[in-house]
PDB file of C-alpha atoms in Angstrom:
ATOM      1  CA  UNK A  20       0.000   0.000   0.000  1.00  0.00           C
ATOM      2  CA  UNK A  21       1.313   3.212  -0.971  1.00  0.00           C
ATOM      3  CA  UNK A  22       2.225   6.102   1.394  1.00  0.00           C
ATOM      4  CA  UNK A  23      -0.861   8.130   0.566  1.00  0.00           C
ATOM      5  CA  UNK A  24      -3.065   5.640   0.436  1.00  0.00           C
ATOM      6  CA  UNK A  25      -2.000   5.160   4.079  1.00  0.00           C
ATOM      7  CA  UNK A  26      -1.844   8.575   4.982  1.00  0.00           C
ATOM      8  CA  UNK A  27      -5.439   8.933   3.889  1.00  0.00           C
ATOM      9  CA  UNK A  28      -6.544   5.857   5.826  1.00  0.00           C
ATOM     10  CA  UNK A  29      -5.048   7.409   8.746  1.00  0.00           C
ATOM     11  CA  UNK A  30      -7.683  10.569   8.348  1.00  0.00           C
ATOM     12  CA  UNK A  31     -10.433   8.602   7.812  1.00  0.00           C
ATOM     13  CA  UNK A  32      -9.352   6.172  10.862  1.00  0.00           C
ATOM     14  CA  UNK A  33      -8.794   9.699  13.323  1.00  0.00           C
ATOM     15  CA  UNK A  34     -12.354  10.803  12.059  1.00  0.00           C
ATOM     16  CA  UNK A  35     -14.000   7.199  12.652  1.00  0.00           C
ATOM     17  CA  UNK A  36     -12.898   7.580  16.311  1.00  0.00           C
ATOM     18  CA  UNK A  37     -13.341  10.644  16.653  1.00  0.00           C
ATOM     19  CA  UNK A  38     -17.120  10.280  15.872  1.00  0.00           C
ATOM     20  CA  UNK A  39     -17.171   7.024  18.347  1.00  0.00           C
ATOM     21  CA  UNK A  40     -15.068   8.631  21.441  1.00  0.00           C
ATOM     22  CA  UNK A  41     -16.499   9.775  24.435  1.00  0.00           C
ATOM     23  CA  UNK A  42     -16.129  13.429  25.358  1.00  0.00           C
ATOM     24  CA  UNK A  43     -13.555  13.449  27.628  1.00  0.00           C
ATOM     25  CA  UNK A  44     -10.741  12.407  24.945  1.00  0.00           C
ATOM     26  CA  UNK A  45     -12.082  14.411  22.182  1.00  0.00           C
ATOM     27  CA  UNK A  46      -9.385  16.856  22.332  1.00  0.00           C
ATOM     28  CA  UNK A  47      -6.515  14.079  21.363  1.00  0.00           C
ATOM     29  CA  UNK A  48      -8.823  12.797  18.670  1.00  0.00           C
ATOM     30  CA  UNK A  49      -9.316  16.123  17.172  1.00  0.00           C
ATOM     31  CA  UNK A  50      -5.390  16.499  17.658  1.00  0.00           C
ATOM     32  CA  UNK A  51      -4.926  13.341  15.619  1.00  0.00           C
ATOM     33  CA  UNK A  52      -7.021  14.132  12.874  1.00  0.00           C
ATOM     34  CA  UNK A  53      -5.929  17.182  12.218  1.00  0.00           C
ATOM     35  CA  UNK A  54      -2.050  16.188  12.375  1.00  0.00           C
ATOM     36  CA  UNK A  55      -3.335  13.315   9.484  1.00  0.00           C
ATOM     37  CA  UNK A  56      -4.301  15.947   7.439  1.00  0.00           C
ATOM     38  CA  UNK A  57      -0.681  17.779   7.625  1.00  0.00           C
ATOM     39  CA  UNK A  58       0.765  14.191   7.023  1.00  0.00           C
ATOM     40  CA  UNK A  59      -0.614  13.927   3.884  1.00  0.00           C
ATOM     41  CA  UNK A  60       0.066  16.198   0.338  1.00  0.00           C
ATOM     42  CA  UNK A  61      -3.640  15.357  -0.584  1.00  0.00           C
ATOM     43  CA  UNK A  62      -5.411  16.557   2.351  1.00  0.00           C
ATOM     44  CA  UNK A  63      -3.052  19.232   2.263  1.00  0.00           C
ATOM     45  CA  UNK A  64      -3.948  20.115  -1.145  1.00  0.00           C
ATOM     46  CA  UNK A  65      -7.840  19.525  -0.870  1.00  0.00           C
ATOM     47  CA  UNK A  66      -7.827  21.527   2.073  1.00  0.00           C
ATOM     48  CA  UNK A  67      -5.774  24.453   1.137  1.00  0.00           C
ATOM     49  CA  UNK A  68      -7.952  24.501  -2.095  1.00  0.00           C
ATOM     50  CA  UNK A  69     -11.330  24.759  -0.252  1.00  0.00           C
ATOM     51  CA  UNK A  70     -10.142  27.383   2.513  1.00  0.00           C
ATOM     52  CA  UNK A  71      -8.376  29.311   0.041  1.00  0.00           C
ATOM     53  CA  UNK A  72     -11.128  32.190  -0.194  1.00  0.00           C
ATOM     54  CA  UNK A  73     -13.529  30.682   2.347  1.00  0.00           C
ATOM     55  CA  UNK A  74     -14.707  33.782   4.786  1.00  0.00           C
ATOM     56  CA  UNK A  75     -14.435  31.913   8.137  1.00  0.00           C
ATOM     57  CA  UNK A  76     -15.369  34.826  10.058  1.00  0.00           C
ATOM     58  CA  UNK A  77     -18.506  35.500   8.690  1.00  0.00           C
ATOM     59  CA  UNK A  78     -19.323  31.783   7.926  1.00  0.00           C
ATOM     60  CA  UNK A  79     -19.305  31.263  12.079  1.00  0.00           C
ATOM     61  CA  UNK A  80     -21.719  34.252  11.768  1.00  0.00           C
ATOM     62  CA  UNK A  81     -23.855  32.465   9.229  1.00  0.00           C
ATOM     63  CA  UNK A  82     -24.169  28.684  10.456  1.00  0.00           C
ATOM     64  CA  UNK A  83     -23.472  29.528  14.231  1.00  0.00           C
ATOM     65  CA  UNK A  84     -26.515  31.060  15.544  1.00  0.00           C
ATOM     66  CA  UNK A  85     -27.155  32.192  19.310  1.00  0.00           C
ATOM     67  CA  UNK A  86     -29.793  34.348  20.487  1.00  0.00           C
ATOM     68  CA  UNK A  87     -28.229  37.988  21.371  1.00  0.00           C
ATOM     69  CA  UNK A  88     -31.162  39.072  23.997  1.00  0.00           C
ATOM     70  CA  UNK A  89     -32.156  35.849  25.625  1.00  0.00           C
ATOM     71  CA  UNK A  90     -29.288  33.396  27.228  1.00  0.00           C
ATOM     72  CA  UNK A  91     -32.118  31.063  28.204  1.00  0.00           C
ATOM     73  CA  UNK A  92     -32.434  29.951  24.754  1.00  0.00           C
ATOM     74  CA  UNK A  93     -29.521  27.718  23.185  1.00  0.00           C
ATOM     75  CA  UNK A  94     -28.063  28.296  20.026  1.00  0.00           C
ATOM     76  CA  UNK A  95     -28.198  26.312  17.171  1.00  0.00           C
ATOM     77  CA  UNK A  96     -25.191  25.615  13.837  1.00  0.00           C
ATOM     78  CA  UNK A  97     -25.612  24.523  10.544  1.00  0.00           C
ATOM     79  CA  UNK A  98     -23.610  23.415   7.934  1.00  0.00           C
ATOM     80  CA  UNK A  99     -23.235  25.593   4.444  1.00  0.00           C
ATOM     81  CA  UNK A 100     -24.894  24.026   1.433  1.00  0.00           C
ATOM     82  CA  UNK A 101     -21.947  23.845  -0.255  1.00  0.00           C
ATOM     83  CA  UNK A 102     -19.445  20.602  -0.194  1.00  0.00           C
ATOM     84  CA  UNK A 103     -16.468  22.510  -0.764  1.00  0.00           C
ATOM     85  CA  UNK A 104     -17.770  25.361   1.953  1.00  0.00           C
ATOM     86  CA  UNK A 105     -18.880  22.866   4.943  1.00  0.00           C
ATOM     87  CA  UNK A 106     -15.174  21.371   4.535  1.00  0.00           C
ATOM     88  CA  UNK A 107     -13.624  24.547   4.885  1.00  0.00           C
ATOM     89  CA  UNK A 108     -16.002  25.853   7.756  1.00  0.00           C
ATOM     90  CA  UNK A 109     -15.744  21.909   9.842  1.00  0.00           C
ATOM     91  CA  UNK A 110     -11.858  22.184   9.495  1.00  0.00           C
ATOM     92  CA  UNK A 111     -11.741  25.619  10.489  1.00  0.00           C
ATOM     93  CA  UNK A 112     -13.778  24.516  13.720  1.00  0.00           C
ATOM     94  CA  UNK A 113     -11.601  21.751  14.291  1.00  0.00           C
ATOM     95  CA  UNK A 114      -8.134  24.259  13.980  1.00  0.00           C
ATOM     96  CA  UNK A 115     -10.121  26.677  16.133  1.00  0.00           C
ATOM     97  CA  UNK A 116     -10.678  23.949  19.095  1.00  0.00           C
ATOM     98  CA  UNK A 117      -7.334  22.500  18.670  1.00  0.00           C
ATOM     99  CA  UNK A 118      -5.378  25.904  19.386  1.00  0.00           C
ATOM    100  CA  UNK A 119      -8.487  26.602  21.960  1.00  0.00           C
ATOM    101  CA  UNK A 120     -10.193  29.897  20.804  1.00  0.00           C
ATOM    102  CA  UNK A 121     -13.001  27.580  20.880  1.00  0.00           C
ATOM    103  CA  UNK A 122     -13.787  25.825  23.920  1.00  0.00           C
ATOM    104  CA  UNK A 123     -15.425  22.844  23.347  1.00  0.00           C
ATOM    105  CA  UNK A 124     -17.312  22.425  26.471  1.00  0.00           C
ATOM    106  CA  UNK A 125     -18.672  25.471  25.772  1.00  0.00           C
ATOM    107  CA  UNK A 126     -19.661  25.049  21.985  1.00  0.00           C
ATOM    108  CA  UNK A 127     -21.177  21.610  22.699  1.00  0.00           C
ATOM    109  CA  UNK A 128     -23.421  22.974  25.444  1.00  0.00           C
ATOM    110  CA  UNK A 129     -23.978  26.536  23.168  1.00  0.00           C
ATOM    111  CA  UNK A 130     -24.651  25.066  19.737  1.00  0.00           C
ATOM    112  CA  UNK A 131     -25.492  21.300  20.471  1.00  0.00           C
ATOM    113  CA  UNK A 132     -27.533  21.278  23.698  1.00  0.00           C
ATOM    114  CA  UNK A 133     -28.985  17.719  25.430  1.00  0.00           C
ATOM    115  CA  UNK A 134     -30.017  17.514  28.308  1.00  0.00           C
ATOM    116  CA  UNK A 135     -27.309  19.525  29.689  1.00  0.00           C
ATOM    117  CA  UNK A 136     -24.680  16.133  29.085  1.00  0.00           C
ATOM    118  CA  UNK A 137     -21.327  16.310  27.049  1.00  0.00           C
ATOM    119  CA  UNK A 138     -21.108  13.161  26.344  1.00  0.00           C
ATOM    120  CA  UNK A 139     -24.533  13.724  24.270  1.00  0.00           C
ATOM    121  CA  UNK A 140     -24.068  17.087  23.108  1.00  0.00           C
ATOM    122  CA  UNK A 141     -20.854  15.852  21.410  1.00  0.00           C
ATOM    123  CA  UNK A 142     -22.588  12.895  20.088  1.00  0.00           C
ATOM    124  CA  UNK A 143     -24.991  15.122  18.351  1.00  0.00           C
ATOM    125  CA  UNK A 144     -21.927  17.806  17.271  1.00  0.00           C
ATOM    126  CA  UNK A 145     -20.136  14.225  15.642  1.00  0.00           C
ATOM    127  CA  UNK A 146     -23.449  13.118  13.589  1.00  0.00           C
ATOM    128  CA  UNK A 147     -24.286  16.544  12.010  1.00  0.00           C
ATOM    129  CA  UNK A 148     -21.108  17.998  11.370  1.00  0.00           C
ATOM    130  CA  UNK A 149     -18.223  15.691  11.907  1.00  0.00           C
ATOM    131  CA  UNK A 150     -20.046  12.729   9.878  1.00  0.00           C
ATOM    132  CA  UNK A 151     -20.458  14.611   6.964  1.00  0.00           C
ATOM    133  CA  UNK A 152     -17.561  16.636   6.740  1.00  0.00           C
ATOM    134  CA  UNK A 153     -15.971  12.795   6.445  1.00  0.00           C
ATOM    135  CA  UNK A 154     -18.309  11.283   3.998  1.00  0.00           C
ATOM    136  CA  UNK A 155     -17.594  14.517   1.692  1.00  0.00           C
ATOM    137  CA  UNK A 156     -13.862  13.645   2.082  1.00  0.00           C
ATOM    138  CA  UNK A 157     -14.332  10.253   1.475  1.00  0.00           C
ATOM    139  CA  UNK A 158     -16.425  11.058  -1.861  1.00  0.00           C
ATOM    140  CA  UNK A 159     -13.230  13.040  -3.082  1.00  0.00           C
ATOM    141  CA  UNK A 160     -10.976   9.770  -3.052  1.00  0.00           C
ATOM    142  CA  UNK A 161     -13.820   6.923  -3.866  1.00  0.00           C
ATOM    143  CA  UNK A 162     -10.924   4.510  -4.518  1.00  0.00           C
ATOM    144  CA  UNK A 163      -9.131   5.079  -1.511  1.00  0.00           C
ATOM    145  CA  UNK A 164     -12.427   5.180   1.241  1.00  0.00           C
ATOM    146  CA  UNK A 165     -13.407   1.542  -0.127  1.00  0.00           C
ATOM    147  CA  UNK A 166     -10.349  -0.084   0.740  1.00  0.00           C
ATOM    148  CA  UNK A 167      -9.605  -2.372   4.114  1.00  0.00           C
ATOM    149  CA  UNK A 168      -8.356   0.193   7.112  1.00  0.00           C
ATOM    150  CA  UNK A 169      -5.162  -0.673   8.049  1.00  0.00           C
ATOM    151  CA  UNK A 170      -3.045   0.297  11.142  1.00  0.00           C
ATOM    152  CA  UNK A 171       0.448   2.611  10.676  1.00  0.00           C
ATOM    153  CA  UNK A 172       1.873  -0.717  11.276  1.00  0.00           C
ATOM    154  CA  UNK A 173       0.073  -2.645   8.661  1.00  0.00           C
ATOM    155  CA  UNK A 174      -2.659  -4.417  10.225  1.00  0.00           C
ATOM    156  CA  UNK A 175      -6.444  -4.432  10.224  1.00  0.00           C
ATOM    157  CA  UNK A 176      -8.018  -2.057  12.875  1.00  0.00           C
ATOM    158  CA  UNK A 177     -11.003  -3.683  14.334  1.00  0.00           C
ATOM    159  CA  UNK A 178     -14.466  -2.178  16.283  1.00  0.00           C
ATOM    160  CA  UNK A 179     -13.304  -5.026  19.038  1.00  0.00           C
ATOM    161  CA  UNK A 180      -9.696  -2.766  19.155  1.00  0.00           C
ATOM    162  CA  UNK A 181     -11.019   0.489  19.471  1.00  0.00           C
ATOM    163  CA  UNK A 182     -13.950  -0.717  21.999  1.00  0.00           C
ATOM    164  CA  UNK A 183     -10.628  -2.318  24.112  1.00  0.00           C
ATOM    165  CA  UNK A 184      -8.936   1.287  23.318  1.00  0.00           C
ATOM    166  CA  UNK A 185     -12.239   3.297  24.646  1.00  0.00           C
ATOM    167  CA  UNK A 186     -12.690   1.531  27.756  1.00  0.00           C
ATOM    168  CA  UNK A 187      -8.892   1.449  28.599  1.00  0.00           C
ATOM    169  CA  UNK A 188      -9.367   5.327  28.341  1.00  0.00           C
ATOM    170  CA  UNK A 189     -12.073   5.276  30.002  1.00  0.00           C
ATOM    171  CA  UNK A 190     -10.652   3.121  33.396  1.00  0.00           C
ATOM    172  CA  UNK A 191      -7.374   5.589  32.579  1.00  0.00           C
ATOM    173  CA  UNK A 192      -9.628   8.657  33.583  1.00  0.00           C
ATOM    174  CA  UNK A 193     -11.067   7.098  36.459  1.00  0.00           C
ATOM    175  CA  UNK A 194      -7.875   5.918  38.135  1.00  0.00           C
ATOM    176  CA  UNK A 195      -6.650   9.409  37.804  1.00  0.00           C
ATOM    177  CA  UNK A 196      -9.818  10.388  39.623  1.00  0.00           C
ATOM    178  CA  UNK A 197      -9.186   7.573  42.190  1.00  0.00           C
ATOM    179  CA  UNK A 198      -5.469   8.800  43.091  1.00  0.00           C
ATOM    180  CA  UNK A 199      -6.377  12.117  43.927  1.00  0.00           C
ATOM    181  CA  UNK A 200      -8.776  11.078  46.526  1.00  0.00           C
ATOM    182  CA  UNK A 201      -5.138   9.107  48.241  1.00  0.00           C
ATOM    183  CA  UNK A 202      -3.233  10.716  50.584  1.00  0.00           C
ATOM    184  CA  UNK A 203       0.272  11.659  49.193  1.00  0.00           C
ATOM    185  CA  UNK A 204       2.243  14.202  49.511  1.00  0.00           C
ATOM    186  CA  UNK A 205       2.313  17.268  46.658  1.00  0.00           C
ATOM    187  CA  UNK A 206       5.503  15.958  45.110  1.00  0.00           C
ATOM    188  CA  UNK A 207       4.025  11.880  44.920  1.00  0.00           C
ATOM    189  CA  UNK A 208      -0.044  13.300  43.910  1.00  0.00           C
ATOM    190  CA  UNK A 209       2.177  15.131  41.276  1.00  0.00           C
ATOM    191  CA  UNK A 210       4.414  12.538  40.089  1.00  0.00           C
ATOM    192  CA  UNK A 211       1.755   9.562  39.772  1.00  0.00           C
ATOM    193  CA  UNK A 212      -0.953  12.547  38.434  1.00  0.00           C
ATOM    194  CA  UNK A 213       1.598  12.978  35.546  1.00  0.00           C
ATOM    195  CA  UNK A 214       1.811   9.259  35.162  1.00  0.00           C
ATOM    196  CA  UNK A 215      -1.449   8.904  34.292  1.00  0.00           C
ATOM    197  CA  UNK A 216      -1.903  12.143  32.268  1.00  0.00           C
ATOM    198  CA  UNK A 217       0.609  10.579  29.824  1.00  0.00           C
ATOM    199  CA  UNK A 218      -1.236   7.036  29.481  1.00  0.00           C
ATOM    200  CA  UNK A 219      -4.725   9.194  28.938  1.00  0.00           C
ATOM    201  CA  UNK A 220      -3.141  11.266  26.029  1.00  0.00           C
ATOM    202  CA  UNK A 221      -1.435   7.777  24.750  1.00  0.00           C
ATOM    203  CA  UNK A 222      -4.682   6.311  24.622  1.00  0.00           C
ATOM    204  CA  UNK A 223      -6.329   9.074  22.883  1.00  0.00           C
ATOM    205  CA  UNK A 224      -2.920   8.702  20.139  1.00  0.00           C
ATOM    206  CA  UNK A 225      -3.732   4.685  20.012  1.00  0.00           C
ATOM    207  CA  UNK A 226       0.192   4.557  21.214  1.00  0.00           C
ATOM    208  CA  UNK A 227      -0.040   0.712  22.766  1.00  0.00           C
ATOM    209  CA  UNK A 228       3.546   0.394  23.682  1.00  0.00           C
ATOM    210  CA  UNK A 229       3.423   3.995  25.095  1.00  0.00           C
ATOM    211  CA  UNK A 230       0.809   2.693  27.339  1.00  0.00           C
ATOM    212  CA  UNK A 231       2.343  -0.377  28.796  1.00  0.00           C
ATOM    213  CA  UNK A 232       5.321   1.142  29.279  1.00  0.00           C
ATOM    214  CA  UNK A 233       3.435   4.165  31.364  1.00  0.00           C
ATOM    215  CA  UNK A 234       1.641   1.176  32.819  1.00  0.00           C
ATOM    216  CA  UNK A 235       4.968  -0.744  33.839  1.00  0.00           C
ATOM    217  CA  UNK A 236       6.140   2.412  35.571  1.00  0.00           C
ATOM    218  CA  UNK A 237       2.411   3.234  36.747  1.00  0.00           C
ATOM    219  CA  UNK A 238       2.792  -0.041  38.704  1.00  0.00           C
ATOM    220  CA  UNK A 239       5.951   0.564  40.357  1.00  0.00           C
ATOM    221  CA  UNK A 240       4.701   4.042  41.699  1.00  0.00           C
ATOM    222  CA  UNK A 241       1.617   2.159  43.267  1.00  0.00           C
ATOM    223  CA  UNK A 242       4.022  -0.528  44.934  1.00  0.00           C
ATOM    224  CA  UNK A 243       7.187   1.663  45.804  1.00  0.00           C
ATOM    225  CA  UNK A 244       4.452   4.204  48.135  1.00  0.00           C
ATOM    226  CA  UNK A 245       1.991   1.061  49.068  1.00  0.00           C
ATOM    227  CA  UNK A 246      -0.807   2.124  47.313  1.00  0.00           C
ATOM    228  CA  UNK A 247      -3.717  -0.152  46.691  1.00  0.00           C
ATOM    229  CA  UNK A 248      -6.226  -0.166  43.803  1.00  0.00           C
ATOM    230  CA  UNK A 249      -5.611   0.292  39.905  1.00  0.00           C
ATOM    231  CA  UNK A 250      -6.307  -3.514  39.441  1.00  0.00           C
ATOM    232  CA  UNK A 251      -9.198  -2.122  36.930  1.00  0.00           C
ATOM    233  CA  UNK A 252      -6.765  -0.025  34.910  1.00  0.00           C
ATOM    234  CA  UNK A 253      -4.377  -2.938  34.965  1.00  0.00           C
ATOM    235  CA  UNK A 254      -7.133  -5.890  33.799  1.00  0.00           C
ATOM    236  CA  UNK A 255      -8.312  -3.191  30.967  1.00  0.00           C
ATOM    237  CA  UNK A 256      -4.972  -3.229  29.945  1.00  0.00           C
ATOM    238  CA  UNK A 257      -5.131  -7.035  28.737  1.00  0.00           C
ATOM    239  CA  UNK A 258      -7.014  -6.746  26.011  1.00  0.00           C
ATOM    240  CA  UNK A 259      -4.949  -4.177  24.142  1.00  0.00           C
ATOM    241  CA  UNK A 260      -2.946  -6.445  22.375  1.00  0.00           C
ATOM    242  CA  UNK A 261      -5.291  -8.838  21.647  1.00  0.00           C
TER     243      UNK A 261
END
C-alpha cells in the first residue's frame, strides 16, 4: 500500500474515532485528525484549495446562531450548502478547538444542547457535522475510502480494538480520579498525576507500547508508596494487544 493511500486511511481512521469517542478524549482525537491531514500532500492540497477564499469569520456568523437578547435559549449551527464550503467551515472549527479559541465544552453545550450532558451534546456535534464533513472527504478519493483500514503498522483495525482502546481510556480517567482522593504528599499526587496524564493522552494517540510502558512504571509508583487499587486499569490493559 502506498504512502498516501496510508496517509489517507489514517484521516479517515482519526475521524472514525473521533465520531465514536467519548467526550472526555475528544481533544486528542481532534489532535490526531488534524495532524493526518498535515501528514498527507492530498489533504493538504484539498484543504488548502477549499479554505483558500472561504470567509471563516462571517461563515461562524452564518451557520453559528445564538440568540443575542435571551441566554435562556440555546443556540443552534448549521452546515453551508456547499461541499467545498462545509469542509472549509468543519476544518476551520476543528483548527479553532485544537489551538483553543473555541472551547469545546462550551460550543457543545452553546450550539449542540442535550439535556445539559457532554457526552450527548458531542454525540450530536459528531453526527451533524463531523459525519459529513468525512463522507464529503471520502467522496473526493472513492478509490481510496473503499479499501480495508489498516493500522500505521500494517494491520487491520477492528471495532473489538477500538472498543478495548475506549474503555482502557475510560478506566485511565477514572484511576486518575481515584489517586487524587489518596493521601500523598504534593511531590508523589504530582508525580503519579503525571503518570497517568501521559497514558490518557497515549490512549487518545492509540500509542499501545506507550501505554504499557506508562503502565509498567504506573505499577511501580503504586508498589514503591503502598498504594492499593488500579487492578481495573491494569485488567483493561489485557485486552490491548489482543
Amino acid at each position: 500500500m502506498s504512502t498516501s493511500v496510508q496517509q489517507l486511511n489514517r484521516f479517515f481512521q482519526a475521524c472514525d474515532k473521533l465520531m465514536s469517542e467519548k467526550y472526555m478524549v475528544a481533544d486528542a482525537r481532534i489532535q490526531e485528525v488534524l495532524r493526518s491531514i498535515a501528514e498527507s500532500r492530498a489533504l493538504t492540497d484539498l484543504f488548502s484549495a477549499v479554505t483558500e477564499r472561504f470567509d471563516y469569520p462571517s461563515a461562524k456568523k452564518t451557520y453559528l446562531r445564538f440568540p443575542a437578547t435571551n441566554t435562556a435559549f440555546h443556540g443552534k449551527a448549521y452546515l453551508p450548502e456547499d461541499r467545498g464550503e462545509t469542509l472549509a467551515f468543519v476544518f476551520c472549527l476543528l483548527v479553532d478547538i485544537d489551538a483553543g479559541r473555541i472551547k469545546l465544552d462550551e460550543f457543545l453545550l452553546r450550539y449542540f444542547y442535550e439535556d445539559g450532558s457532554y457526552t450527548a451534546s458531542f454525540a450530536m456535534f459528531a453526527e451533524r457535522m463531523l459525519r459529513p464533513f468525512r463522507d464529503i472527504v471520502k467522496e473526493c478519493f472513492p478509490d481510496v475510502a473503499k479499501r480495508q483500514p489498516v493500522s500505521e503498522e500494517g494491520f487491520p483495525n477492528t471495532a473489538e480494538a477500538d472498543a478495548a482502546l475506549n474503555a482502557f481510556a475510560a478506566c485511565a480517567i477514572e484511576e486518575r480520579t481515584r489517586l487524587k482522593s489518596v493521601a500523598l504528599s504534593v511531590d508523589d499526587a504530582a508525580a503519579g498525576d503525571a503518570i497517568l496524564a501521559e497514558i490518557v493522552q497515549s490512549a487518545g494517540k492509540n500509542n499501545v507500547p506507550a501505554i504499557m510502558a506508562l503502565l509498567t512504571g504506573y505499577r511501580y509508583f503504586l508498589r514503591a508508596l503502598f498504594i492499593e487499587g488500579g487492578d481495573e486499569l491494569f485488567h483493561a490493559a489485557k485486552s490491548l494487544n489482543g
